[in-house]
Amino acid sequence: MTSATPTASTGETVRLTVAQAVVRFLANQWSERDGERQKLFAGCFGIFGHGNVAGLGQALLQNELADGQEHLPYVLARNEQAMVHTSVAYARQKDRLQTWACTASVGPGSTNMLTGAALATINRIPVLLLPSGTFATRVSAPVLQELEQPYAADVTVNDAFRPLSRFFDRVSRPEQLPSALLGAMRVLTDPVETGAVTISLPQDVQAEAHDWPVELFAPRVWRVARPVPEAVDIADAAAVIRSARRPLVVAGGGVHYSGAEEALRALAEQTGIPVCESQAGKGSLPHGHPQEMGAVGSTGTTAANALAAEADVVVGVGTRWSDFTTASRTAFQDKGVRFVNVNVARFDAGKHAGLSVVADAREALRALSGALDGYAVEDAYRERQAALWSEWDASVEAAYHPAPDVTDRLGDGLLTQGQVLGAVNELTDPRDVVLCAAGSMPGDLHKLWRVRDRKAYHVEYGYSCMGYEVPASIGIRLADESRDVFAMVGDGGYLMMPTELVTAVQERVKVIVVLVQNHGFHSIGSLSESLGSQRFGTSYRFRGESSGRLDGDVLPVDLAANARSLGAHVIEVHSLDELHQAIKEAKAAPADGGPVVIHVETDPLVHAPDSASWWDVPVSEVSDLDTTQAAYAEYTDHKATQRPLISPTSTPTNAATSPEPTS
């Protein structure tokens, strides 16, 4: 990554406040990759309080009214966590080449952004956070919302951002600002280091004036690098793959961020190696491609998981190998399984004792295609892929269109979650985006959704943050207004953060929220039951008068009325036909008409097809409950299949010799 060199120093200065300097600087930052240049910051989200209204608030107003300057558009949010989610979704949709800045006031305004910061860093998504801080001069200490620590007077609540950020700095004097800004840009545009970037700005420093060198505000271009692989690493990786009889590719989010989909398709078609996907990597190959085996791991397809269990070489491309992807290290059961990890970050490339290819995904896949010229899997392996996929695809059809014996058991007006997902999948355009983050739907989407475009699937599962869905839908739509965005959210997630519907109304952003009402936490209810905890505390119900427990009638909460009160256009459906009509109506709504909410009730006890996989959630080792005792016995059986995955992956001494199966 390099920065374009600004003009030589002229000695000329301009007098601005620190906040005015921040805004002018951010408006002149650009990113570039493959010769394509774009503004690094699309704008600034914010909520003003006494900590930033006279600093960054005044600076953003002045910038909005100024002529002859690059502008940094301002959007008023309703929740500080939500505006970070919106920024993250925007940056992800833009392949991490553009993002937003977020400004918040002191105290709770700033700490509300902490969850968003964690989400951004875990998912390796760039976002700039500008939390305000209490007085640097301390002349009025303690001020409103100031944290006092007897052991350290320089500690503030903003220090909580340090472990959640990839870069943190506090500007206590104007002279510190240039180095803080330049350091922030370096990390935001580095594919390896990127994540939440935090610059803490004390409220008095924001308003302080300084004479700045004009060169600070010259346009700067930050080139997003494509590191090429070492030739020896490609040769070693190719030798390992050539020795395999049952190789498998696991595609992660790095495939999308690198724009490596075509390179992956070429490699798969050339070699016949099947491809499965993490949550972030879903859509790396389109639905229907012969080598596309869908999701892998705890929420995977039976096709991908069957191949994973037998694979003798696993090639991870741009994945950080989360526990869902590996089914808590039970997915890969071949005794001699070896890993080849292609990743731009050495940290991720070294996982599972894999042979590391540290490089941009697109460049590495292109190099591997060349090194594997003439290699292909056996026809029998291709036939097994096709048979496994055909069997799984039939399961998806059954979930989308359940048999009468299933639908006849449903309550009046209820649908299955599979029916809802199927209707949305089948009635949307290939380029429309489906969005989700938490609950049971991310797992169902991972297994069931048929992706037809590289940017049409957006499930945040690094942090799996409830409440992400509504604000994130705004970010995706702002990033690409040519796509409709369908935010799939359960009642639990919706209740966490519905407020950004007001922001969508304000900005006339058309997003379509499919609000699935099942009166509780569907996902955790199912997990609780599987762990022997009997769905305790997961239903939205009155406390029973006789039992004293939360087992009474369903709460009279009207989420459709809630969404309507926030300004959204709401469509309530009570049948599959009504759902079909609602989706068509939402699609036909004006592009600047604001949010549309489709409210539908589902039966939480009808589940999607099983993955034949596992996720490690510890069960109580001792219990008085029979259900917990049974769950613990099952847990110990699964624990016995966990693998350490620490055997080194070495280059075969004779790459032309294929080892015998070891599973």
XYZ file of C-alpha atoms in Angstrom:
663
model
C 0.000 0.000 0.000
C 1.370 3.396 -0.926
C 0.211 6.958 -0.617
C 0.435 9.412 -3.477
C 2.996 12.100 -2.664
C 1.406 15.512 -2.096
C 2.967 18.683 -3.414
C 6.185 19.910 -1.840
C 5.905 22.096 1.239
C 5.199 25.750 0.484
C 5.214 26.991 4.048
C 1.640 28.173 3.559
C -0.790 27.492 6.398
C -4.515 27.654 6.952
C -6.134 28.333 10.317
C -8.789 25.779 11.222
C -10.094 24.062 14.308
C -9.030 20.474 14.876
C -12.527 19.313 13.893
C -12.512 21.421 10.722
C -9.109 19.970 9.841
C -10.406 16.407 10.357
C -13.360 16.965 8.029
C -11.294 18.671 5.318
C -8.670 15.908 5.474
C -11.203 13.046 5.281
C -12.960 14.625 2.311
C -9.702 14.478 0.327
C -8.781 10.819 0.886
C -9.064 8.336 -1.990
C -8.445 4.608 -2.373
C -7.279 2.854 -5.516
C -7.047 -0.733 -6.664
C -6.367 -2.060 -10.153
C -6.304 1.517 -11.420
C -9.840 2.283 -10.197
C -10.098 5.201 -7.791
C -12.902 6.119 -5.413
C -13.494 8.363 -2.428
C -12.333 6.526 0.678
C -15.118 8.115 2.753
C -18.638 8.276 1.383
C -19.614 10.524 4.276
C -20.007 10.774 8.034
C -22.738 9.323 10.222
C -23.299 11.007 13.533
C -25.361 11.856 16.554
C -24.509 15.166 18.201
C -24.231 15.846 21.895
C -22.360 18.358 24.005
C -19.105 16.546 23.237
C -19.142 17.073 19.454
C -21.879 19.519 18.458
C -19.562 22.554 18.569
C -16.590 20.608 17.236
C -17.246 18.068 14.505
C -20.859 19.223 14.261
C -19.816 22.776 13.393
C -17.107 21.490 11.050
C -19.523 19.263 9.122
C -21.995 22.144 8.793
C -19.266 24.456 7.528
C -18.135 21.818 5.045
C -21.693 21.285 3.799
C -22.101 25.015 3.101
C -18.633 25.600 1.630
C -18.068 26.159 -2.088
C -15.022 24.869 -3.935
C -14.192 22.139 -1.430
C -14.551 18.383 -1.438
C -17.580 17.547 0.675
C -18.074 14.970 3.402
C -21.853 14.380 3.447
C -23.455 14.050 6.867
C -26.258 11.631 7.782
C -28.062 11.752 11.122
C -28.399 8.299 12.715
C -30.599 7.227 15.633
C -28.255 4.907 17.487
C -24.468 5.045 17.648
C -24.028 1.277 17.434
C -26.343 1.225 14.435
C -24.380 3.817 12.481
C -21.254 1.689 12.803
C -23.203 -1.300 11.485
C -24.387 0.790 8.529
C -20.807 1.813 7.794
C -19.549 -1.765 8.025
C -22.220 -3.066 5.655
C -21.428 -0.291 3.183
C -17.699 -1.093 3.293
C -18.303 -4.807 2.850
C -20.535 -4.196 -0.153
C -17.770 -2.001 -1.591
C -15.173 -4.766 -1.137
C -13.505 -2.706 1.627
C -12.501 0.075 -0.782
C -14.862 2.676 0.701
C -16.328 3.303 4.128
C -17.862 5.971 6.388
C -16.696 7.909 9.425
C -18.829 7.934 12.590
C -18.912 10.727 15.176
C -20.455 10.432 18.619
C -20.577 12.555 21.758
C -18.787 11.860 25.031
C -19.657 9.070 27.438
C -22.531 6.786 26.403
C -22.622 8.193 22.867
C -19.089 6.980 22.313
C -19.306 3.705 24.222
C -22.432 2.809 22.264
C -20.055 2.346 19.318
C -18.020 -0.355 21.081
C -20.127 -3.256 19.812
C -19.851 -1.910 16.268
C -16.096 -1.607 16.671
C -15.807 -5.238 17.750
C -17.955 -6.345 14.818
C -15.842 -4.398 12.310
C -12.530 -5.704 13.621
C -13.646 -9.329 13.886
C -14.924 -9.204 10.295
C -11.835 -7.329 9.021
C -13.979 -4.424 7.718
C -12.688 -0.807 7.684
C -14.630 1.881 9.556
C -13.401 5.135 11.121
C -14.724 5.946 14.586
C -14.425 9.447 16.042
C -15.580 9.170 19.664
C -15.534 12.456 21.557
C -13.672 12.653 24.825
C -13.893 14.744 27.956
C -11.696 17.841 28.360
C -8.015 17.275 27.649
C -7.183 20.311 29.788
C -9.178 18.938 32.741
C -9.933 22.527 33.810
C -13.528 21.680 34.729
C -13.051 18.066 35.776
C -15.026 16.047 36.481
C -17.381 17.069 33.707
C -20.688 15.523 32.750
C -20.294 11.835 31.770
C -16.589 11.717 32.709
C -15.161 8.484 34.082
C -12.811 9.105 37.024
C -10.150 6.520 37.814
C -8.174 7.134 41.020
C -5.130 5.308 39.656
C -4.827 7.111 36.283
C -6.171 10.566 35.429
C -5.610 10.071 31.697
C -7.907 7.025 31.405
C -11.293 7.715 29.795
C -14.165 5.535 28.627
C -12.680 5.760 25.133
C -9.802 3.555 26.259
C -12.323 0.732 25.976
C -11.861 1.034 22.188
C -8.202 -0.029 22.379
C -8.658 -3.832 22.349
C -11.452 -3.543 19.779
C -9.565 -1.390 17.276
C -6.830 -2.153 14.769
C -5.541 1.387 15.334
C -6.183 3.740 18.248
C -4.948 7.247 18.952
C -6.010 10.120 21.174
C -5.409 13.651 19.936
C -4.737 15.713 23.050
C -2.968 18.527 21.173
C -3.549 19.834 17.638
C 0.026 18.988 16.644
C -0.777 15.287 17.109
C -3.550 15.258 14.518
C -1.547 14.737 11.281
C 0.203 11.611 12.523
C -3.067 10.229 13.898
C -4.902 10.800 10.622
C -2.139 9.358 8.447
C -1.808 6.307 10.697
C -5.549 5.759 10.539
C -5.594 5.869 6.735
C -2.734 3.380 6.531
C -4.662 0.796 8.546
C -8.048 1.431 6.915
C -6.605 0.694 3.470
C -4.421 -2.274 4.432
C -6.194 -5.595 3.634
C -4.193 -7.323 6.360
C -4.545 -4.794 9.166
C -7.971 -3.320 8.494
C -10.814 -3.181 10.990
C -12.152 -0.536 13.335
C -9.903 2.531 13.457
C -10.466 4.904 16.377
C -9.300 8.491 16.874
C -10.447 9.848 20.211
C -11.094 13.594 20.073
C -11.504 15.459 23.403
C -14.325 17.964 23.196
C -12.159 20.990 23.923
C -9.468 19.954 21.448
C -12.071 19.609 18.660
C -12.821 23.331 18.913
C -9.210 24.479 19.308
C -7.689 26.425 16.377
C -4.300 25.731 14.837
C -2.271 26.842 11.820
C -2.078 23.787 9.570
C 0.268 23.281 6.617
C -1.906 23.295 3.495
C -0.188 20.123 2.307
C -2.123 18.174 4.947
C -5.282 18.701 2.910
C -3.907 17.848 -0.519
C -5.710 14.895 -2.159
C -4.099 11.601 -1.179
C -4.515 8.271 -2.914
C -4.069 5.110 -0.860
C -3.349 2.121 -3.036
C -4.887 -1.137 -1.806
C -2.249 -3.729 -2.488
C -2.521 -7.118 -4.174
C 0.448 -9.027 -2.716
C 1.618 -11.711 -5.140
C 2.540 -15.180 -3.848
C 6.080 -16.448 -3.566
C 6.858 -18.838 -6.417
C 8.158 -21.483 -4.012
C 4.930 -21.353 -1.995
C 2.838 -21.889 -5.122
C 5.065 -24.773 -6.185
C 4.759 -26.415 -2.753
C 0.997 -25.865 -2.638
C 0.562 -27.320 -6.114
C 2.603 -30.381 -5.131
C 0.384 -30.988 -2.095
C -2.784 -30.609 -4.173
C -1.460 -32.873 -6.935
C -0.922 -35.595 -4.356
C -4.566 -35.467 -3.290
C -7.313 -37.834 -4.387
C -10.115 -36.007 -2.580
C -9.159 -32.318 -2.469
C -11.626 -29.680 -1.326
C -11.626 -25.870 -1.494
C -13.137 -23.834 1.350
C -13.873 -20.319 0.080
C -13.992 -17.492 2.618
C -14.719 -13.794 2.522
C -11.292 -13.067 1.077
C -12.510 -14.441 -2.261
C -15.091 -11.649 -2.461
C -12.874 -8.848 -1.126
C -10.215 -9.745 -3.675
C -12.727 -10.087 -6.515
C -11.370 -13.593 -7.023
C -14.610 -15.316 -8.019
C -13.649 -15.804 -11.676
C -10.201 -17.067 -10.725
C -11.806 -19.582 -8.358
C -14.277 -20.671 -11.015
C -11.444 -21.219 -13.499
C -9.489 -23.329 -11.008
C -12.534 -25.426 -10.091
C -13.466 -26.076 -13.709
C -9.884 -26.872 -14.673
C -9.297 -29.366 -11.851
C -12.784 -30.544 -10.837
C -12.014 -29.712 -7.198
C -15.291 -29.113 -5.328
C -15.821 -25.770 -3.590
C -17.665 -25.166 -0.339
C -18.096 -21.887 1.486
C -17.966 -20.164 4.846
C -20.671 -17.630 5.684
C -18.538 -14.748 4.373
C -17.527 -16.756 1.308
C -21.001 -17.843 0.239
C -21.597 -16.992 -3.399
C -17.959 -17.519 -4.389
C -19.411 -19.834 -7.038
C -22.980 -19.334 -8.255
C -25.744 -21.791 -7.498
C -25.834 -24.543 -10.105
C -22.110 -24.649 -10.854
C -20.987 -28.313 -11.001
C -18.277 -27.790 -8.361
C -20.466 -25.687 -6.054
C -21.233 -27.705 -2.902
C -22.610 -24.846 -0.789
C -22.078 -24.140 2.861
C -19.670 -26.144 4.995
C -19.486 -26.783 8.735
C -22.015 -26.452 11.520
C -24.576 -24.835 9.208
C -23.399 -26.581 6.063
C -25.002 -28.718 3.422
C -24.831 -32.472 3.736
C -22.998 -32.503 0.405
C -20.194 -30.186 1.532
C -19.900 -31.841 4.925
C -19.688 -35.334 3.428
C -16.843 -34.201 1.166
C -15.171 -32.375 4.063
C -15.192 -35.528 6.172
C -13.385 -37.439 3.395
C -11.034 -34.719 2.116
C -7.333 -35.522 2.198
C -6.252 -31.971 1.223
C -8.250 -28.872 2.142
C -7.432 -25.586 0.410
C -8.685 -22.619 2.411
C -8.935 -19.415 0.384
C -9.476 -16.201 2.331
C -11.010 -17.881 5.380
C -10.157 -17.327 9.030
C -11.344 -20.857 9.889
C -14.015 -20.030 12.473
C -15.545 -22.804 14.555
C -18.704 -22.762 12.438
C -16.649 -23.386 9.298
C -14.772 -26.311 10.836
C -17.773 -27.611 12.838
C -15.633 -27.011 15.917
C -12.807 -29.005 14.315
C -14.932 -32.067 13.609
C -15.607 -31.462 9.898
C -12.336 -32.869 8.540
C -11.987 -36.492 9.587
C -9.405 -38.004 7.220
C -6.512 -39.153 9.412
C -3.895 -37.625 7.155
C -5.763 -34.465 6.145
C -3.487 -31.593 5.164
C -4.244 -27.909 4.734
C -3.135 -25.308 2.214
C -4.115 -21.810 3.327
C -4.238 -18.923 0.872
C -4.662 -15.668 2.765
C -3.455 -12.099 2.567
C -2.860 -12.234 6.340
C -0.071 -14.481 7.609
C -1.994 -14.827 10.889
C -4.841 -16.654 9.131
C -2.637 -18.451 6.612
C -0.835 -20.270 9.412
C -3.895 -21.852 11.006
C -4.350 -25.637 11.266
C -0.617 -26.057 10.651
C -1.348 -25.395 7.004
C 1.081 -24.723 4.204
C 0.869 -20.924 4.034
C 0.484 -19.018 0.782
C 0.489 -15.393 1.884
C -0.966 -13.447 -1.007
C -3.984 -11.782 -2.524
C -6.610 -14.452 -3.244
C -7.053 -13.598 -6.916
C -3.333 -13.563 -7.630
C -2.729 -16.800 -5.724
C -5.573 -18.648 -7.460
C -4.337 -17.565 -10.860
C -0.856 -18.780 -9.997
C -2.208 -22.092 -8.684
C -4.162 -22.645 -11.894
C -0.942 -22.364 -13.834
C 0.967 -24.636 -11.474
C -1.813 -27.270 -11.610
C -1.935 -27.427 -15.389
C -2.760 -31.011 -16.370
C -4.052 -32.021 -12.936
C -7.671 -33.052 -12.438
C -9.584 -35.181 -9.964
C -10.856 -38.591 -11.017
C -14.223 -38.905 -12.755
C -15.583 -40.920 -9.844
C -14.942 -37.962 -7.540
C -16.842 -35.620 -9.869
C -19.716 -38.107 -9.963
C -19.774 -38.249 -6.168
C -20.006 -34.448 -6.033
C -22.968 -34.464 -8.406
C -24.787 -37.200 -6.504
C -24.300 -35.540 -3.117
C -25.442 -32.181 -4.452
C -28.530 -33.633 -6.131
C -29.572 -35.210 -2.854
C -29.063 -31.950 -0.937
C -30.830 -29.831 -3.558
C -33.884 -32.044 -3.157
C -33.807 -31.281 0.577
C -33.780 -27.564 -0.185
C -36.790 -27.963 -2.451
C -38.603 -29.777 0.346
C -37.823 -26.921 2.750
C -38.960 -24.271 0.264
C -42.099 -26.225 -0.666
C -42.968 -28.504 2.279
C -45.276 -31.438 1.822
C -48.909 -31.270 3.004
C -48.133 -33.398 6.052
C -45.898 -30.539 7.256
C -48.108 -27.581 6.323
C -51.233 -29.258 7.691
C -49.644 -29.245 11.163
C -49.074 -25.494 11.139
C -51.272 -23.136 13.092
C -53.706 -20.818 11.345
C -51.825 -18.333 9.168
C -48.381 -19.681 10.111
C -45.643 -20.477 7.616
C -42.377 -22.338 8.024
C -39.169 -20.348 7.965
C -38.122 -22.410 4.964
C -41.216 -21.281 3.079
C -40.415 -17.642 3.832
C -36.794 -17.970 2.680
C -37.876 -19.902 -0.409
C -40.434 -17.289 -1.424
C -37.927 -14.454 -1.067
C -35.223 -16.405 -2.893
C -37.469 -17.349 -5.806
C -39.226 -13.992 -6.264
C -36.221 -11.680 -6.024
C -33.856 -10.688 -8.801
C -30.448 -12.411 -8.981
C -28.686 -9.175 -7.989
C -30.925 -8.441 -5.002
C -29.137 -8.769 -1.670
C -30.286 -10.951 1.208
C -29.079 -9.781 4.607
C -29.045 -11.376 8.056
C -26.875 -11.556 11.165
C -28.230 -13.513 14.113
C -30.765 -16.097 15.179
C -31.742 -19.231 13.305
C -31.953 -17.561 9.904
C -28.192 -17.183 9.288
C -27.825 -20.950 9.548
C -30.846 -21.590 7.362
C -29.677 -19.037 4.797
C -26.186 -20.523 4.764
C -27.639 -23.940 3.954
C -30.643 -23.066 1.813
C -30.089 -19.784 -0.033
C -29.310 -20.093 -3.727
C -26.845 -17.335 -4.558
C -26.850 -16.040 -8.130
C -24.548 -12.999 -7.889
C -21.240 -12.390 -6.121
C -22.585 -9.528 -3.963
C -26.090 -10.873 -3.365
C -25.463 -12.578 -0.010
C -24.608 -10.591 3.115
C -24.721 -12.484 6.412
C -22.630 -11.026 9.239
C -21.469 -14.063 11.183
C -18.118 -13.043 12.560
C -19.820 -11.317 15.508
C -23.382 -12.491 14.764
C -24.732 -9.281 16.225
C -28.457 -9.030 16.871
C -29.718 -5.678 15.647
C -27.282 -5.482 12.731
C -29.892 -6.200 10.076
C -31.907 -2.968 9.780
C -28.989 -0.499 9.900
C -26.863 -2.723 7.670
C -29.572 -2.808 5.028
C -29.236 0.966 4.751
C -25.489 0.664 4.228
C -25.879 -1.899 1.447
C -28.530 0.148 -0.346
C -26.393 3.313 -0.097
C -23.479 1.356 -1.541
C -25.491 0.163 -4.550
C -28.898 1.663 -5.279
C -29.342 -0.668 -8.264
C -30.020 -3.595 -5.916
C -33.003 -4.209 -3.680
C -31.976 -5.272 -0.186
C -33.995 -7.841 1.777
C -33.125 -7.769 5.471
C -34.278 -11.024 7.051
C -34.754 -10.453 10.773
C -36.538 -12.274 13.555
C -38.536 -10.531 16.235
C -35.634 -10.877 18.686
C -33.176 -9.136 16.393
C -35.716 -6.529 15.314
C -36.438 -5.497 18.893
C -32.725 -4.887 19.456
C -32.512 -2.020 16.953
C -35.587 -0.992 14.939
C -34.775 2.704 15.275
C -32.786 2.971 12.044
C -36.034 2.576 10.132
C -36.395 6.282 10.961
C -33.038 6.984 9.313
C -34.194 5.085 6.215
C -37.375 7.187 6.182
C -35.362 10.375 6.598
C -32.971 9.563 3.747
C -35.696 7.984 1.566
C -33.655 4.775 1.416
C -35.632 1.851 0.062
C -34.887 -1.241 2.097
C -37.167 -4.260 2.456
C -37.303 -5.774 5.929
C -38.836 -9.245 6.182
C -39.807 -9.344 9.844
C -40.310 -12.947 10.941
C -42.361 -13.126 14.114
C -42.018 -16.340 16.112
C -42.492 -14.909 19.606
C -39.054 -15.506 21.010
C -35.465 -16.484 20.345
C -35.892 -19.273 17.787
C -32.204 -20.114 17.428
C -31.311 -20.114 21.097
C -34.539 -21.936 21.901
C -33.517 -24.770 19.603
C -29.964 -24.736 20.958
C -31.260 -24.732 24.528
C -33.405 -27.762 23.768
C -30.479 -29.629 22.201
C -28.349 -28.907 25.282
C -30.970 -30.190 27.679
C -32.114 -26.759 28.907
C -35.686 -27.140 27.612
C -35.919 -23.782 25.782
C -35.807 -22.052 29.174
C -36.055 -18.257 28.988
C -36.277 -18.039 25.210
C -39.995 -17.374 24.578
C -41.744 -14.012 24.711
C -44.590 -14.919 27.081
C -46.357 -13.692 30.181
C -45.286 -15.090 33.520
C -47.830 -17.749 34.440
C -49.929 -16.934 37.479
C -49.786 -20.444 38.896
C -46.320 -21.533 37.763
C -44.500 -18.244 38.248
C -42.551 -19.063 35.095
C -42.470 -17.519 31.602
C -44.901 -20.073 30.228
C -48.096 -18.034 29.945
C -49.821 -16.602 26.911
C -47.930 -14.974 24.041
C -47.255 -11.288 24.664
C -49.598 -8.863 22.834
C -46.707 -7.112 21.086
C -47.605 -5.671 17.668
C -44.349 -5.292 15.756
C -46.171 -4.373 12.556
C -47.711 -1.402 14.359
C -44.299 -0.529 15.759
C -42.705 -0.439 12.306
C -45.656 1.579 10.973
C -45.254 4.119 13.772
C -41.623 4.673 12.731
C -42.694 5.691 9.234
C -42.226 2.433 7.329
C -44.730 1.070 4.844
C -45.910 -2.182 6.433
C -47.460 -5.203 4.723
C -48.901 -7.884 7.009
C -49.237 -11.363 5.517
C -51.047 -14.442 6.772
C -50.558 -16.961 3.972
C -48.024 -18.012 1.373
C -50.013 -16.316 -1.396
C -50.087 -13.075 0.577
C -46.329 -13.359 1.118
C -45.771 -13.720 -2.630
C -47.880 -10.634 -3.292
C -46.080 -8.693 -0.555
C -42.664 -9.433 -2.052
C -43.856 -8.295 -5.473
C -45.383 -5.130 -3.976
C -42.176 -4.338 -2.105
C -40.103 -4.877 -5.239
C -42.380 -2.500 -7.160
C -42.198 0.238 -4.519
C -40.495 3.511 -5.560
C -36.709 3.594 -5.299
C -36.929 6.679 -3.066
C -39.973 5.542 -1.133
C -38.230 4.572 2.074
C -38.416 1.292 3.997
C -40.954 -1.480 3.441
C -41.590 -3.989 6.229
C -43.187 -7.367 5.474
C -44.525 -8.885 8.698
C -44.996 -12.672 8.696
C -45.521 -15.213 11.482
C -43.750 -18.578 11.412
C -43.745 -21.777 13.416
C -40.448 -21.976 15.362
C -40.701 -25.747 15.773
C -40.385 -26.583 12.058
C -36.694 -26.763 11.274
C -34.587 -26.601 8.134
C -32.829 -29.746 6.862
C -30.108 -30.940 9.219
C -26.448 -30.358 8.395
C -25.298 -33.656 9.858
C -22.745 -31.563 11.704
C -21.942 -30.178 15.146
C -21.095 -27.005 17.065
C -19.174 -27.111 20.334
C -21.288 -25.524 23.080
C -20.412 -27.041 26.471
C -23.135 -28.914 28.373
C -23.392 -29.054 32.152
C -21.254 -31.963 33.281
C -23.556 -32.761 36.195
C -27.290 -32.091 36.441
C -30.506 -33.165 38.150
C -32.333 -32.863 34.823
C -32.720 -35.969 32.663
C -32.657 -33.796 29.545
C -29.293 -32.287 30.488
C -27.833 -35.685 31.363
C -28.838 -37.025 27.939
C -27.410 -33.937 26.231
C -24.096 -34.332 28.069
C -23.787 -37.941 26.927
C -24.277 -36.822 23.332
C -21.797 -33.984 23.880
C -19.037 -36.347 24.996
C -19.619 -38.464 21.871
C -19.066 -35.420 19.665
C -16.026 -34.273 21.663
C -14.393 -37.584 20.859
C -14.405 -36.662 17.167
C -12.651 -33.285 17.581
C -9.277 -33.013 15.882
C -6.318 -30.880 17.041
C -5.336 -30.113 13.412
C -1.704 -29.523 14.302
C 0.115 -31.979 12.022
C 2.457 -30.074 9.710
C 1.632 -29.960 6.015
C 4.757 -30.871 4.101
C 5.439 -31.105 0.392
C 5.206 -34.720 -0.820
C 8.556 -36.247 -1.670
C 7.013 -37.636 -4.838
C 4.197 -35.363 -5.986
C 3.244 -37.785 -8.748
C 2.335 -40.495 -6.243
C -1.146 -40.300 -4.768
C -1.467 -41.631 -1.211
C -3.920 -44.347 -0.373
C -7.100 -43.259 1.409
C -6.611 -43.065 5.160
C -10.170 -42.565 6.335
